[in-house]
Amino acid sequence: MELSGKVALVTGASRGIGRAVAELLGSRGAKVAVNYERRPENAAEVARGIEQRGGEAMVVQADVSQASQVESMIAQVTTRWGPVDILVNNAGIYPHSLFIEMPEEEWDRVLAVNLKGTFLCSKAVVSPMKEKKWGRIINMTASSGLRGSATASHYAASKGGMIGLTKSMAVEVALFGITVNAVAPTTTDTDMPRGDLSEEESRKKLERQSREIPMGRIGRPEEVADAVLFLVRESGNYITGQVVCVNGGSLMR
Amino acid sequence: MELKDQGAIVTGGGGGIGRATVLRLAREGAVIAIADLSAENARTVAEEVRAGGGKAIALPVDVTRSSDVARMVEETTKSLGRIDILVNVAGGSLQKAVAEMSEEEWDFIVDVNLKGTFLCSKAVLPTMMGRRSGAIVNISSIYGFTGNATRAHYSAAKAGVVGFTKALAQEMAPYHVRVNAVAPGRIATPRVRGLYTDEEWKKRIDPIPMKRAGEPDEIAEAVFFLASPASIYITGQTLHVNGGSLLY
C-alpha cells in the first residue's frame, strides 16, 4: 500500500475531520497515532476501527498547546514506531464571541490550541524528517482563515496565522524533502459547526449555509481527508506552501 | 483504476504536460481523445497508450477554431462513447516585450491559451450538463499570478484562465460539473528545457525553494486528482504545483 511503513500523527483525531483523516491514512497502510485531548473513548474507537480494517493505530493524549505534553506525545509515538513521517495538525477549537465582547482568555486559548499547537507539533517532528529527507506536514486551516469570520475573529486569526506559518515552514524545509501545505475546508458535517446549538437550530444553520455554497451542500469529512491524502502521497512531491480549498466553490482562489 | 471506462479529452495531449496527463489518466482506466495541433505527436502518444493496454484516439485539432473543436467532440463521442473529463492543456508562449509585440502576436497567444479553453469547455458542456456530472481541468501558469517580463500576452491569458475557471465553476456547480485549474511553476518539459543552456537553466532553478524544476508527471498527478472523485467537493480552485516558487 502506498503509505506502508509511514508513521502518521493526526492531532484532534477523536472525531470529525481528524477522525476521517486518521481512518483514510490508516486504510492506505500508514501506522496512525490518534491524538485526543479530552475524549479517550472516541479516540479508542477510531483506533479500533483502523485496526479492525487491518491497519495499525495507537491513541495518544495531549493538549497540543502545551509543549511538555507535545514532547511526551511525540516520544510515545517514536518509541513505539520510530519518527513521525506525516503530521496532520488538525486539533482546533471554535468558540463564538463578538470580538468586542471577547474575553482575553478565550482569545488566548484559541490561538494557543490552533496556532501555537501547530507550531509546537511541527517543531517536534521536523528534525527527524530532515534526517530522513522525507516528511509531510498538513495544517488544517479553514475558509475563515482566508476571508474572516464574524463572531469568531480569534478562530479566523488563528487559521490565517496557520497559513502564514505553513508558507514560512515550507520554504525553510523545502530542501529536505519535506512539504508543508494547508487544507482549507468550509463548513463540514461534523460536531464543530453545531457547537452548543440545539438540533433544530443546527439544522437551520446548516441549511442556510448550504444555500450559500455553489454546490448546494456543506462538505463531508471524507472529502477533506481525500485532499490530505493527495498531498501526503508521492503525488504531492512538488507541491509545498499551498492552501488547498475544499469548499464546494464557496471561496474560489 | 479510479477512472475505469471514463471518456477524457486532453488538448495539447501530444507534448510535455499533455502527454504525461494522457498517460496518467490512461493508467486509471480512462479512454482518451488526444487532441493536438500536431497530428503526428497525437498519434505517437495514442500509440504509447495502446502499447500500455489502454484505449486512445488521436485527433489533429486547432483549439482556436470552433469547427475543429466541434469535430473533436463529435469524433470523441463517436469513438469513446462519452466525455467525463476535459483537460485543457493546449497552449503556448513566445517571448516578446510589450513595446515590440504586434497585435497578431497578442491575439495568437491569447487565443491559443484562453479562447481555446473557452471553446473546448463550451463544446463539452451540453453532454456534461445533461448527465449532471463531469470535470474540467484547465492548465494555468505561475505567470498568471506573478506576471513575467516578455510574456505579457501569456501572463494575461493564463490569469484569464483562472477567472474563466471560477466563473464557469459557479455556472456549473448546480449541474455537478466541477471546474478547476492547475498552475504549474517551472516544469522541465522537453520543449521548455530546450530553450535554455545548462547555465541559464541553473539560474532559473536556483530561486525555487526545492531547487529543482517540476516534472510533467507531477502536474499530471494534480490534474488526475482534480479529475477524480477524490476531489468531488473541490471546484473553482487553482492548485499550484511549483516547488514553493509561489506560496499561494
Short mmCIF file of C-alpha atoms in Angstrom, two decimals:
data_model
loop_
_atom_site.label_atom_id
_atom_site.label_comp_id
_atom_site.label_asym_id
_atom_site.label_seq_id
_atom_site.Cartn_x
_atom_site.Cartn_y
_atom_site.Cartn_z
CA MET A 1 0.00 0.00 0.00
CA GLU A 2 1.11 3.49 -0.81
CA LEU A 3 1.70 4.60 2.80
CA SER A 4 3.11 1.32 4.13
CA GLY A 5 5.93 1.90 6.56
CA LYS A 6 4.97 5.53 7.19
CA VAL A 7 4.18 6.79 10.67
CA ALA A 8 1.38 9.35 10.81
CA LEU A 9 0.25 11.53 13.69
CA VAL A 10 -3.14 13.18 13.40
CA THR A 11 -3.99 15.66 16.14
CA GLY A 12 -7.58 16.09 17.20
CA ALA A 13 -8.41 12.75 15.62
CA SER A 14 -11.09 11.52 18.01
CA ARG A 15 -13.87 12.90 15.81
CA GLY A 16 -14.81 14.96 12.76
CA ILE A 17 -12.26 15.72 10.07
CA GLY A 18 -9.33 14.42 12.14
CA ARG A 19 -11.05 11.08 12.51
CA ALA A 20 -11.71 10.84 8.75
CA VAL A 21 -8.05 11.69 8.04
CA ALA A 22 -6.78 9.11 10.54
CA GLU A 23 -9.04 6.43 9.08
CA LEU A 24 -8.06 7.19 5.48
CA LEU A 25 -4.31 7.23 6.19
CA GLY A 26 -4.74 4.00 8.17
CA SER A 27 -6.56 2.37 5.28
CA ARG A 28 -3.63 3.24 2.99
CA GLY A 29 -1.09 1.46 5.15
CA ALA A 30 0.21 4.19 7.47
CA LYS A 31 0.59 3.48 11.16
CA VAL A 32 -1.62 6.11 12.72
CA ALA A 33 -1.29 7.81 16.08
CA VAL A 34 -4.71 9.14 17.03
CA ASN A 35 -4.28 12.18 19.24
CA TYR A 36 -7.05 13.38 21.51
CA GLU A 37 -7.31 15.83 24.34
CA ARG A 38 -10.48 15.03 26.25
CA ARG A 39 -12.26 12.09 24.63
CA PRO A 40 -10.32 8.86 25.23
CA GLU A 41 -13.31 6.63 24.36
CA ASN A 42 -13.79 8.30 20.97
CA ALA A 43 -10.09 8.09 20.18
CA ALA A 44 -10.01 4.42 21.19
CA GLU A 45 -12.96 3.78 18.90
CA VAL A 46 -11.15 5.41 15.96
CA ALA A 47 -8.01 3.35 16.66
CA ARG A 48 -10.05 0.15 16.98
CA GLY A 49 -11.76 0.88 13.67
CA ILE A 50 -8.41 1.27 11.92
CA GLU A 51 -7.14 -1.99 13.43
CA GLN A 52 -10.31 -3.86 12.51
CA ARG A 53 -9.71 -2.91 8.89
CA GLY A 54 -6.24 -4.37 9.10
CA GLY A 55 -4.31 -1.21 9.97
CA GLU A 56 -2.14 -0.23 12.90
CA ALA A 57 -3.10 2.51 15.31
CA MET A 58 -2.40 3.87 18.78
CA VAL A 59 -4.00 6.60 20.85
CA VAL A 60 -2.01 9.44 22.38
CA GLN A 61 -3.34 12.06 24.74
CA ALA A 62 -2.03 15.62 24.62
CA ASP A 63 -3.18 19.20 24.79
CA VAL A 64 -1.24 20.42 21.76
CA SER A 65 -0.86 23.91 23.22
CA GLN A 66 1.41 22.53 25.98
CA ALA A 67 5.00 21.92 24.89
CA SER A 68 5.65 19.27 27.54
CA GLN A 69 2.57 17.30 26.53
CA VAL A 70 3.50 17.55 22.85
CA GLU A 71 7.00 16.28 23.61
CA SER A 72 5.70 13.34 25.56
CA MET A 73 3.18 12.52 22.82
CA ILE A 74 5.90 12.51 20.14
CA ALA A 75 8.13 10.41 22.42
CA GLN A 76 5.40 7.79 22.84
CA VAL A 77 4.84 7.51 19.10
CA THR A 78 8.56 7.45 18.30
CA THR A 79 9.32 4.83 20.93
CA ARG A 80 6.71 2.51 19.52
CA TRP A 81 7.08 3.08 15.78
CA GLY A 82 10.02 5.38 15.10
CA PRO A 83 9.89 9.02 13.98
CA VAL A 84 6.75 10.66 12.62
CA ASP A 85 6.75 10.89 8.81
CA ILE A 86 3.36 12.51 8.36
CA LEU A 87 1.98 15.11 10.73
CA VAL A 88 -1.56 16.40 10.32
CA ASN A 89 -2.16 19.43 12.53
CA ASN A 90 -5.88 19.16 12.84
CA ALA A 91 -6.63 19.83 16.52
CA GLY A 92 -8.60 23.02 16.83
CA ILE A 93 -11.30 24.77 18.77
CA TYR A 94 -14.01 27.09 17.52
CA PRO A 95 -15.85 29.08 20.19
CA HIS A 96 -18.02 32.05 19.26
CA SER A 97 -17.83 35.61 20.57
CA LEU A 98 -18.15 39.06 19.11
CA PHE A 99 -14.66 40.47 19.18
CA ILE A 100 -15.94 43.48 21.11
CA GLU A 101 -17.06 41.17 23.91
CA MET A 102 -14.33 38.57 23.58
CA PRO A 103 -12.67 37.62 26.86
CA GLU A 104 -8.91 37.76 26.58
CA GLU A 105 -8.69 34.21 27.93
CA GLU A 106 -10.85 32.94 25.07
CA TRP A 107 -8.62 34.69 22.51
CA ASP A 108 -5.52 33.22 24.13
CA ARG A 109 -6.94 29.71 24.28
CA VAL A 110 -7.98 29.66 20.60
CA LEU A 111 -4.61 30.98 19.45
CA ALA A 112 -2.83 28.54 21.75
CA VAL A 113 -4.57 25.41 20.50
CA ASN A 114 -5.00 26.23 16.82
CA LEU A 115 -1.84 28.17 16.03
CA LYS A 116 0.72 27.51 18.74
CA GLY A 117 -0.26 23.84 18.77
CA THR A 118 0.58 23.67 15.07
CA PHE A 119 3.94 25.31 15.73
CA LEU A 120 4.80 23.03 18.66
CA CYS A 121 3.84 19.77 16.94
CA SER A 122 5.60 20.73 13.71
CA LYS A 123 8.75 21.74 15.53
CA ALA A 124 8.76 18.46 17.43
CA VAL A 125 8.72 16.29 14.29
CA VAL A 126 10.76 18.24 11.77
CA SER A 127 14.33 17.26 12.78
CA PRO A 128 13.92 13.52 12.17
CA MET A 129 12.11 14.33 8.92
CA LYS A 130 15.14 16.34 7.81
CA GLU A 131 17.41 13.40 8.59
CA LYS A 132 15.21 11.04 6.63
CA LYS A 133 14.91 13.55 3.79
CA TRP A 134 11.19 12.89 3.69
CA GLY A 135 8.27 14.36 5.54
CA ARG A 136 4.78 15.73 5.18
CA ILE A 137 3.12 18.36 7.32
CA ILE A 138 -0.51 19.21 6.64
CA ASN A 139 -2.14 22.04 8.54
CA MET A 140 -5.90 22.12 8.79
CA THR A 141 -6.81 25.73 8.26
CA ALA A 142 -10.28 26.95 7.21
CA SER A 143 -12.11 29.22 4.78
CA SER A 144 -12.39 31.77 7.58
CA GLY A 145 -8.60 31.97 7.70
CA LEU A 146 -8.83 33.50 4.24
CA ARG A 147 -11.99 35.55 4.45
CA GLY A 148 -12.51 36.19 8.18
CA SER A 149 -15.42 35.16 10.35
CA ALA A 150 -17.85 37.42 12.20
CA THR A 151 -18.28 36.05 15.76
CA ALA A 152 -15.06 34.05 15.55
CA SER A 153 -12.29 36.57 14.97
CA HIS A 154 -9.88 34.57 17.14
CA TYR A 155 -10.56 31.45 15.12
CA ALA A 156 -10.14 33.33 11.83
CA ALA A 157 -6.91 34.93 13.09
CA SER A 158 -5.55 31.56 14.20
CA LYS A 159 -6.43 29.94 10.87
CA GLY A 160 -4.97 32.86 8.92
CA GLY A 161 -1.88 32.56 11.09
CA MET A 162 -1.62 28.88 10.21
CA ILE A 163 -1.42 29.85 6.54
CA GLY A 164 1.48 32.22 7.21
CA LEU A 165 3.15 29.50 9.28
CA THR A 166 2.58 26.93 6.52
CA LYS A 167 4.24 29.09 3.87
CA SER A 168 7.18 30.01 6.09
CA MET A 169 7.88 26.47 7.21
CA ALA A 170 7.50 25.25 3.62
CA VAL A 171 10.40 27.39 2.45
CA GLU A 172 12.60 26.56 5.43
CA VAL A 173 12.37 22.81 4.87
CA ALA A 174 11.94 22.66 1.08
CA LEU A 175 15.45 21.35 0.53
CA PHE A 176 14.97 18.39 2.84
CA GLY A 177 12.23 16.51 1.01
CA ILE A 178 9.61 17.85 3.38
CA THR A 179 6.47 19.52 2.11
CA VAL A 180 4.22 21.71 4.22
CA ASN A 181 0.74 22.53 2.98
CA ALA A 182 -2.60 23.62 4.32
CA VAL A 183 -6.08 22.35 3.60
CA ALA A 184 -8.94 24.80 3.97
CA PRO A 185 -12.39 23.28 4.36
CA THR A 186 -15.59 25.26 4.61
CA THR A 187 -18.41 24.18 6.92
CA THR A 188 -18.11 20.43 7.19
CA ASP A 189 -20.63 17.95 8.51
CA THR A 190 -19.09 17.40 11.96
CA ASP A 191 -19.89 18.41 15.53
CA MET A 192 -17.87 21.60 15.20
CA PRO A 193 -20.32 23.86 13.30
CA ARG A 194 -23.12 22.60 15.54
CA GLY A 195 -21.37 23.78 18.70
CA ASP A 196 -23.87 24.14 21.54
CA LEU A 197 -26.85 24.66 19.23
CA SER A 198 -29.99 22.57 19.56
CA GLU A 199 -30.71 20.03 16.83
CA GLU A 200 -33.32 22.32 15.26
CA GLU A 201 -31.02 25.35 15.37
CA SER A 202 -28.16 23.33 13.85
CA ARG A 203 -30.34 22.08 11.06
CA LYS A 204 -31.44 25.62 10.20
CA LYS A 205 -27.92 26.99 10.37
CA LEU A 206 -26.50 24.24 8.14
CA GLU A 207 -29.35 24.59 5.66
CA ARG A 208 -28.73 28.31 5.44
CA GLN A 209 -25.01 27.73 4.92
CA SER A 210 -25.68 25.07 2.28
CA ARG A 211 -27.65 27.57 0.23
CA GLU A 212 -24.69 29.92 0.22
CA ILE A 213 -22.37 27.27 -1.25
CA PRO A 214 -22.42 26.92 -5.06
CA MET A 215 -22.54 23.12 -4.82
CA GLY A 216 -25.56 23.48 -2.55
CA ARG A 217 -24.33 21.45 0.40
CA ILE A 218 -21.77 21.51 3.17
CA GLY A 219 -18.69 19.31 2.99
CA ARG A 220 -18.10 15.81 4.29
CA PRO A 221 -15.12 14.93 6.47
CA GLU A 222 -14.09 12.23 3.99
CA GLU A 223 -13.79 14.85 1.23
CA VAL A 224 -11.35 16.85 3.30
CA ALA A 225 -9.42 13.67 4.09
CA ASP A 226 -9.10 12.93 0.36
CA ALA A 227 -7.27 16.25 -0.15
CA VAL A 228 -4.93 15.42 2.74
CA LEU A 229 -4.16 12.05 1.18
CA PHE A 230 -3.39 13.66 -2.18
CA LEU A 231 -0.83 15.96 -0.54
CA VAL A 232 0.65 13.17 1.57
CA ARG A 233 1.17 10.67 -1.25
CA GLU A 234 4.05 10.87 -3.70
CA SER A 235 1.59 12.77 -5.91
CA GLY A 236 2.24 15.82 -3.73
CA ASN A 237 6.03 15.77 -4.17
CA TYR A 238 6.31 19.14 -5.93
CA ILE A 239 3.55 20.91 -4.00
CA THR A 240 4.58 22.95 -0.99
CA GLY A 241 3.48 26.11 0.76
CA GLN A 242 0.00 25.93 -0.76
CA VAL A 243 -3.53 26.14 0.58
CA VAL A 244 -5.89 23.59 -0.95
CA CYS A 245 -9.52 24.70 -0.61
CA VAL A 246 -12.20 22.02 -0.23
CA ASN A 247 -15.34 24.07 -0.12
CA GLY A 248 -17.89 23.31 -2.84
CA GLY A 249 -16.95 26.56 -4.55
CA SER A 250 -17.82 28.86 -1.65
CA LEU A 251 -14.44 30.55 -1.86
CA MET A 252 -12.56 30.36 -5.14
CA ARG A 253 -8.88 31.10 -5.30
CA MET B 1 -8.34 2.05 -11.53
CA GLU B 2 -10.26 5.10 -10.47
CA LEU B 3 -11.38 6.31 -13.90
CA LYS B 4 -12.36 2.96 -15.44
CA ASP B 5 -14.02 3.49 -18.83
CA GLN B 6 -14.41 7.23 -18.36
CA GLY B 7 -14.00 9.28 -21.50
CA ALA B 8 -11.43 12.07 -21.42
CA ILE B 9 -10.28 14.68 -23.89
CA VAL B 10 -6.78 16.08 -23.37
CA THR B 11 -5.97 19.03 -25.61
CA GLY B 12 -2.30 19.54 -26.24
CA GLY B 13 -2.05 15.85 -25.41
CA GLY B 14 0.82 15.32 -27.80
CA GLY B 15 3.53 17.07 -25.80
CA GLY B 16 5.05 17.63 -22.35
CA ILE B 17 2.39 18.11 -19.70
CA GLY B 18 -0.36 16.93 -22.04
CA ARG B 19 1.36 13.64 -22.75
CA ALA B 20 2.03 13.00 -19.05
CA THR B 21 -1.62 13.74 -18.32
CA VAL B 22 -2.82 11.34 -21.01
CA LEU B 23 -0.62 8.55 -19.67
CA ARG B 24 -1.70 9.20 -16.06
CA LEU B 25 -5.41 9.16 -16.87
CA ALA B 26 -4.97 6.10 -19.07
CA ARG B 27 -3.29 4.27 -16.18
CA GLU B 28 -6.51 4.78 -14.24
CA GLY B 29 -8.55 3.18 -16.97
CA ALA B 30 -9.79 6.29 -18.78
CA VAL B 31 -10.25 6.13 -22.55
CA ILE B 32 -8.74 9.18 -24.14
CA ALA B 33 -9.01 11.50 -27.10
CA ILE B 34 -5.64 13.11 -27.64
CA ALA B 35 -6.17 16.41 -29.40
CA ASP B 36 -3.10 18.19 -30.68
CA LEU B 37 -2.16 20.68 -33.35
CA SER B 38 0.43 18.13 -34.39
CA ALA B 39 -1.30 15.03 -35.72
CA GLU B 40 1.98 13.17 -35.51
CA ASN B 41 2.55 13.92 -31.82
CA ALA B 42 -1.04 12.96 -31.03
CA ARG B 43 -0.59 9.66 -32.86
CA THR B 44 2.67 8.90 -31.07
CA VAL B 45 1.08 9.36 -27.65
CA ALA B 46 -2.01 7.37 -28.67
CA GLU B 47 0.31 4.52 -29.64
CA GLU B 48 2.01 4.76 -26.24
CA VAL B 49 -1.37 4.42 -24.56
CA ARG B 50 -2.29 1.43 -26.69
CA ALA B 51 1.08 -0.18 -26.05
CA GLY B 52 0.25 0.04 -22.35
CA GLY B 53 -3.05 -1.73 -22.92
CA GLY B 54 -5.21 1.40 -22.92
CA LYS B 55 -7.56 2.91 -25.44
CA ALA B 56 -6.90 6.24 -27.15
CA ILE B 57 -7.64 8.10 -30.36
CA ALA B 58 -5.54 10.83 -31.92
CA LEU B 59 -7.21 13.95 -33.30
CA PRO B 60 -5.48 16.82 -35.10
CA VAL B 61 -7.14 19.90 -33.58
CA ASP B 62 -6.51 23.63 -33.56
CA VAL B 63 -8.31 24.63 -30.36
CA THR B 64 -8.72 28.21 -31.57
CA ARG B 65 -11.04 27.07 -34.41
CA SER B 66 -14.56 26.29 -33.34
CA SER B 67 -15.09 23.96 -36.31
CA ASP B 68 -12.08 21.87 -35.24
CA VAL B 69 -13.38 21.80 -31.67
CA ALA B 70 -16.86 20.72 -32.76
CA ARG B 71 -15.32 17.89 -34.79
CA MET B 72 -13.18 16.90 -31.81
CA VAL B 73 -16.24 16.47 -29.58
CA GLU B 74 -18.17 14.67 -32.31
CA GLU B 75 -15.41 12.17 -33.03
CA THR B 76 -14.69 11.62 -29.36
CA THR B 77 -18.34 10.89 -28.66
CA LYS B 78 -18.49 8.52 -31.62
CA SER B 79 -15.30 6.63 -30.73
CA LEU B 80 -15.27 6.71 -26.94
CA GLY B 81 -18.98 6.92 -26.20
CA ARG B 82 -18.86 9.60 -23.53
CA ILE B 83 -16.93 12.60 -22.26
CA ASP B 84 -16.47 12.74 -18.50
CA ILE B 85 -13.26 14.72 -18.35
CA LEU B 86 -11.80 17.60 -20.33
CA VAL B 87 -8.24 18.75 -19.69
CA ASN B 88 -7.31 21.99 -21.45
CA VAL B 89 -3.55 21.73 -21.82
CA ALA B 90 -3.16 23.21 -25.30
CA GLY B 91 -1.30 26.48 -25.02
CA GLY B 92 1.99 28.12 -25.67
CA SER B 93 4.16 31.13 -25.25
CA LEU B 94 6.60 33.31 -27.12
CA GLN B 95 8.99 35.86 -25.70
CA LYS B 96 8.36 39.44 -26.75
CA ALA B 97 8.38 42.77 -24.94
CA VAL B 98 5.05 44.57 -24.99
CA ALA B 99 6.69 47.54 -26.72
CA GLU B 100 7.56 45.26 -29.64
CA MET B 101 4.54 42.99 -29.53
CA SER B 102 2.36 43.02 -32.61
CA GLU B 103 -1.39 42.77 -32.35
CA GLU B 104 -1.21 39.44 -34.19
CA GLU B 105 1.24 38.03 -31.65
CA TRP B 106 -1.04 39.14 -28.81
CA ASP B 107 -4.07 37.58 -30.48
CA PHE B 108 -2.26 34.34 -31.22
CA ILE B 109 -1.10 33.73 -27.64
CA VAL B 110 -4.36 34.84 -26.02
CA ASP B 111 -6.37 32.72 -28.45
CA VAL B 112 -4.45 29.50 -28.03
CA ASN B 113 -4.30 29.74 -24.22
CA LEU B 114 -7.61 31.39 -23.35
CA LYS B 115 -10.04 31.24 -26.25
CA GLY B 116 -9.16 27.61 -26.84
CA THR B 117 -10.05 26.86 -23.23
CA PHE B 118 -13.39 28.63 -23.69
CA LEU B 119 -14.22 26.86 -26.96
CA CYS B 120 -13.30 23.38 -25.76
CA SER B 121 -15.10 23.81 -22.44
CA LYS B 122 -18.22 25.16 -24.11
CA ALA B 123 -18.25 22.25 -26.53
CA VAL B 124 -18.34 19.59 -23.78
CA LEU B 125 -20.85 21.35 -21.53
CA PRO B 126 -24.03 20.00 -23.17
CA THR B 127 -23.05 16.38 -22.56
CA MET B 128 -21.73 17.05 -19.04
CA MET B 129 -24.74 19.16 -18.04
CA GLY B 130 -27.08 16.57 -19.49
CA ARG B 131 -25.53 13.79 -17.42
CA ARG B 132 -25.14 16.07 -14.40
CA SER B 133 -21.53 15.02 -14.00
CA GLY B 134 -18.13 15.97 -15.30
CA ALA B 135 -14.77 17.52 -14.52
CA ILE B 136 -12.89 20.18 -16.43
CA VAL B 137 -9.27 20.91 -15.56
CA ASN B 138 -7.56 23.94 -17.08
CA ILE B 139 -3.84 24.47 -17.13
CA SER B 140 -2.97 27.97 -15.96
CA SER B 141 0.56 29.03 -15.01
CA ILE B 142 2.51 30.62 -12.21
CA TYR B 143 2.93 33.54 -14.64
CA GLY B 144 -0.82 34.12 -14.47
CA PHE B 145 -0.18 35.14 -10.86
CA THR B 146 3.28 36.69 -10.92
CA GLY B 147 3.35 38.08 -14.44
CA ASN B 148 6.51 37.67 -16.49
CA ALA B 149 8.52 40.24 -18.39
CA THR B 150 8.46 39.40 -22.13
CA ARG B 151 5.36 37.26 -21.66
CA ALA B 152 2.58 39.80 -21.12
CA HIS B 153 0.20 38.06 -23.51
CA TYR B 154 0.82 34.67 -21.94
CA SER B 155 0.56 36.04 -18.38
CA ALA B 156 -2.70 37.78 -19.23
CA ALA B 157 -4.13 34.69 -20.90
CA LYS B 158 -3.16 32.40 -18.00
CA ALA B 159 -4.66 34.82 -15.45
CA GLY B 160 -7.69 34.84 -17.73
CA VAL B 161 -7.85 31.05 -17.49
CA VAL B 162 -8.18 31.39 -13.70
CA GLY B 163 -11.02 33.92 -14.00
CA PHE B 164 -12.73 31.72 -16.55
CA THR B 165 -12.31 28.69 -14.30
CA LYS B 166 -14.01 30.42 -11.38
CA ALA B 167 -16.88 31.82 -13.43
CA LEU B 168 -17.56 28.52 -15.16
CA ALA B 169 -17.31 26.68 -11.82
CA GLN B 170 -20.10 28.90 -10.49
CA GLU B 171 -22.26 28.31 -13.55
CA MET B 172 -21.70 24.56 -13.48
CA ALA B 173 -21.99 23.86 -9.73
CA PRO B 174 -25.73 23.19 -9.94
CA TYR B 175 -25.02 20.57 -12.63
CA HIS B 176 -22.34 18.77 -10.58
CA VAL B 177 -19.76 19.67 -13.20
CA ARG B 178 -16.55 20.73 -11.48
CA VAL B 179 -14.09 23.18 -13.00
CA ASN B 180 -10.60 23.67 -11.57
CA ALA B 181 -7.18 24.81 -12.68
CA VAL B 182 -3.60 23.71 -12.13
CA ALA B 183 -0.91 26.39 -12.09
CA PRO B 184 2.49 24.83 -12.79
CA GLY B 185 5.70 26.56 -11.86
CA ARG B 186 8.86 25.79 -13.81
CA ILE B 187 8.40 22.37 -15.39
CA ALA B 188 11.14 20.51 -17.21
CA THR B 189 9.21 19.64 -20.35
CA PRO B 190 11.47 18.80 -23.27
CA ARG B 191 10.29 21.93 -25.11
CA VAL B 192 10.90 24.35 -22.21
CA ARG B 193 14.18 22.75 -21.17
CA GLY B 194 15.36 23.02 -24.76
CA LEU B 195 15.05 26.80 -24.67
CA TYR B 196 17.95 27.22 -22.23
CA THR B 197 21.62 26.36 -21.90
CA ASP B 198 22.64 24.47 -18.75
CA GLU B 199 23.85 27.69 -17.19
CA GLU B 200 20.66 29.60 -18.00
CA TRP B 201 18.61 26.72 -16.67
CA LYS B 202 20.55 26.61 -13.39
CA LYS B 203 19.94 30.33 -12.91
CA ARG B 204 16.22 29.70 -13.23
CA ILE B 205 16.19 26.73 -10.86
CA ASP B 206 18.21 28.41 -8.12
CA PRO B 207 15.41 30.63 -6.72
CA ILE B 208 12.98 27.69 -6.41
CA PRO B 209 12.83 26.62 -2.74
CA MET B 210 13.02 22.93 -3.74
CA LYS B 211 15.97 23.77 -6.04
CA ARG B 212 14.66 21.71 -8.88
CA ALA B 213 12.15 22.03 -11.70
CA GLY B 214 8.97 20.03 -11.64
CA GLU B 215 8.37 17.03 -13.86
CA PRO B 216 5.43 16.77 -16.26
CA ASP B 217 4.32 13.72 -14.24
CA GLU B 218 3.93 15.90 -11.17
CA ILE B 219 1.50 18.17 -13.00
CA ALA B 220 -0.32 15.12 -14.31
CA GLU B 221 -0.83 13.93 -10.69
CA ALA B 222 -2.54 17.21 -9.82
CA VAL B 223 -4.71 17.01 -12.93
CA PHE B 224 -5.66 13.44 -12.10
CA PHE B 225 -6.60 14.45 -8.55
CA LEU B 226 -8.86 17.24 -9.83
CA ALA B 227 -10.43 14.94 -12.44
CA SER B 228 -11.06 12.11 -9.99
CA PRO B 229 -13.77 11.51 -7.37
CA ALA B 230 -11.19 12.32 -4.66
CA SER B 231 -11.85 15.99 -5.37
CA ILE B 232 -15.63 15.76 -5.60
CA TYR B 233 -16.14 18.80 -3.30
CA ILE B 234 -13.45 20.93 -4.94
CA THR B 235 -14.47 23.43 -7.60
CA GLY B 236 -13.33 26.85 -8.77
CA GLN B 237 -9.85 26.33 -7.32
CA THR B 238 -6.36 26.67 -8.67
CA LEU B 239 -3.87 24.11 -7.45
CA HIS B 240 -0.30 25.40 -7.51
CA VAL B 241 2.42 22.87 -8.29
CA ASN B 242 5.65 24.82 -8.17
CA GLY B 243 8.12 23.52 -5.59
CA GLY B 244 7.39 26.51 -3.38
CA SER B 245 8.18 29.19 -6.02
CA LEU B 246 4.91 30.96 -5.31
CA LEU B 247 3.22 30.40 -1.98
CA TYR B 248 -0.41 30.99 -2.68
#
